[in-house]
Amino acid sequence: MGEAFRLGGFGMYPTLFFGIILFGAALGYARNPGKGRLLLPAVLALLTLTAGFLGFCTGIVTTLMYAAEAPNMAPLVAQGTAESLINVCLALAMNVIGGIVVAVGAYRHGRRKPEITQAGATVAPTG
């Protein structure tokens, strides 16, 4: 795993950073689920994917700029593309983990019992 992280290049750091924040926000939602609390994990999931794809794009640009000067480009382009795709793999893995945790929160939110008011009416739980 450490070798894959190294091969992914600099783009792995922001992807991992936003993925860890996504995991924390997903845990917060799973602990205290509410409709209004779902926005932060959703935005962080998008940000994690964006960081992963940005790392992929910068890796491809670097690969092509280096390969353009080499006489035998095909192996270099293949290896550079594979290394650049590690950023996307990390972003997708972080989103899957965050999605599983958010799904637990959504399940808990759906299992909440309706609250009974002082007047005896039932209302949906807040949040």
Coordinates of C-alpha atoms in Angstrom, one line a residue:
M1 CA 0.0 0.0 0.0
G2 CA 2.8 2.4 0.8
E3 CA 4.4 1.7 -2.6
A4 CA 1.2 2.5 -4.4
F5 CA 0.8 5.7 -2.4
R6 CA 4.3 6.7 -3.4
L7 CA 3.7 5.9 -7.1
G8 CA 0.5 7.9 -7.1
G9 CA 2.6 11.1 -6.6
F10 CA 1.7 14.4 -5.0
G11 CA -2.0 14.1 -5.8
M12 CA -2.4 11.4 -3.3
Y13 CA -1.9 13.8 -0.4
P14 CA -5.0 16.1 -1.0
T15 CA -7.1 13.1 -1.9
L16 CA -6.2 11.3 1.3
F17 CA -6.7 14.5 3.3
F18 CA -10.2 15.1 2.0
G19 CA -11.0 11.4 2.3
I20 CA -10.1 11.4 6.0
I21 CA -12.2 14.5 6.5
L22 CA -15.0 12.7 4.6
F23 CA -14.7 9.7 6.9
G24 CA -14.9 12.0 10.0
A25 CA -18.0 13.8 8.7
A26 CA -19.6 10.4 7.8
L27 CA -19.0 9.2 11.3
G28 CA -20.6 12.4 12.7
Y29 CA -23.6 11.7 10.5
A30 CA -23.8 8.1 11.6
R31 CA -23.7 9.0 15.2
N32 CA -26.3 11.7 15.0
P33 CA -28.2 11.3 11.7
G34 CA -30.4 14.1 10.5
K35 CA -31.5 15.4 7.2
G36 CA -29.6 18.6 7.5
R37 CA -26.4 16.8 8.5
L38 CA -26.1 14.9 5.2
L39 CA -24.9 17.9 3.2
L40 CA -21.3 17.9 4.6
P41 CA -20.5 14.3 3.8
A42 CA -22.0 14.7 0.3
V43 CA -19.9 17.8 -0.5
L44 CA -16.7 16.1 0.9
A45 CA -17.4 13.0 -1.2
L46 CA -17.5 15.2 -4.3
L47 CA -14.4 17.1 -3.1
T48 CA -12.5 13.8 -2.6
L49 CA -13.4 12.6 -6.1
T50 CA -12.4 16.0 -7.5
A51 CA -9.0 15.8 -5.8
G52 CA -8.4 12.3 -7.1
F53 CA -9.2 13.2 -10.6
L54 CA -7.1 16.4 -10.4
G55 CA -4.2 14.1 -9.2
F56 CA -4.9 11.8 -12.2
C57 CA -4.9 14.7 -14.7
T58 CA -1.7 16.3 -13.3
G59 CA 0.0 12.8 -13.4
I60 CA -1.1 12.3 -17.0
V61 CA 0.3 15.8 -18.0
T62 CA 3.6 15.0 -16.3
T63 CA 3.8 11.6 -18.0
L64 CA 3.1 13.0 -21.4
M65 CA 5.5 15.8 -21.1
Y66 CA 8.3 13.4 -20.0
A67 CA 7.4 10.7 -22.6
A68 CA 7.4 13.3 -25.4
E69 CA 11.2 13.5 -25.0
A70 CA 11.8 9.7 -24.9
P71 CA 12.4 7.6 -28.0
N72 CA 10.2 4.7 -26.9
M73 CA 7.1 6.4 -25.4
A74 CA 4.6 3.5 -25.2
P75 CA 6.0 1.8 -22.0
L76 CA 6.4 5.2 -20.3
V77 CA 2.9 6.3 -21.1
A78 CA 1.5 3.0 -19.9
Q79 CA 3.4 3.1 -16.6
G80 CA 2.6 6.8 -16.0
T81 CA -1.1 6.3 -16.7
A82 CA -1.2 3.3 -14.3
E83 CA 0.6 5.4 -11.6
S84 CA -1.8 8.3 -12.2
L85 CA -4.9 6.1 -11.9
I86 CA -3.9 5.3 -8.3
N87 CA -5.2 8.7 -7.4
V88 CA -8.6 7.9 -8.7
C89 CA -8.5 4.5 -7.0
L90 CA -7.8 6.1 -3.6
A91 CA -10.6 8.7 -4.2
L92 CA -13.1 5.9 -5.0
A93 CA -12.0 3.8 -2.1
M94 CA -12.4 6.7 0.3
N95 CA -15.9 7.4 -1.1
V96 CA -16.9 3.7 -0.7
I97 CA -15.8 3.7 2.9
G98 CA -17.5 7.1 3.6
G99 CA -20.6 5.8 1.8
I100 CA -20.8 2.7 3.9
V101 CA -20.6 4.9 7.1
V102 CA -23.3 7.3 5.7
A103 CA -25.5 4.3 4.9
V104 CA -25.4 3.2 8.5
G105 CA -26.5 6.7 9.5
A106 CA -29.3 6.7 7.0
Y107 CA -30.4 3.3 8.3
R108 CA -30.4 4.7 11.9
H109 CA -32.3 7.8 10.8
G110 CA -35.0 5.7 9.1
R111 CA -35.4 3.5 12.2
R112 CA -36.1 6.5 14.5
K113 CA -39.4 6.3 16.3
P114 CA -41.9 9.2 15.8
E115 CA -42.0 11.6 18.7
I116 CA -45.2 12.2 20.6
T117 CA -46.0 15.8 21.5
Q118 CA -47.8 17.0 24.6
A119 CA -51.0 17.2 22.7
G120 CA -50.8 13.6 21.7
A121 CA -49.9 14.1 18.1
T122 CA -47.1 12.1 16.5
V123 CA -44.5 14.0 14.6
A124 CA -41.5 12.9 12.6
P125 CA -38.2 13.2 14.4
T126 CA -36.4 16.5 13.9
G127 CA -33.1 16.7 12.0

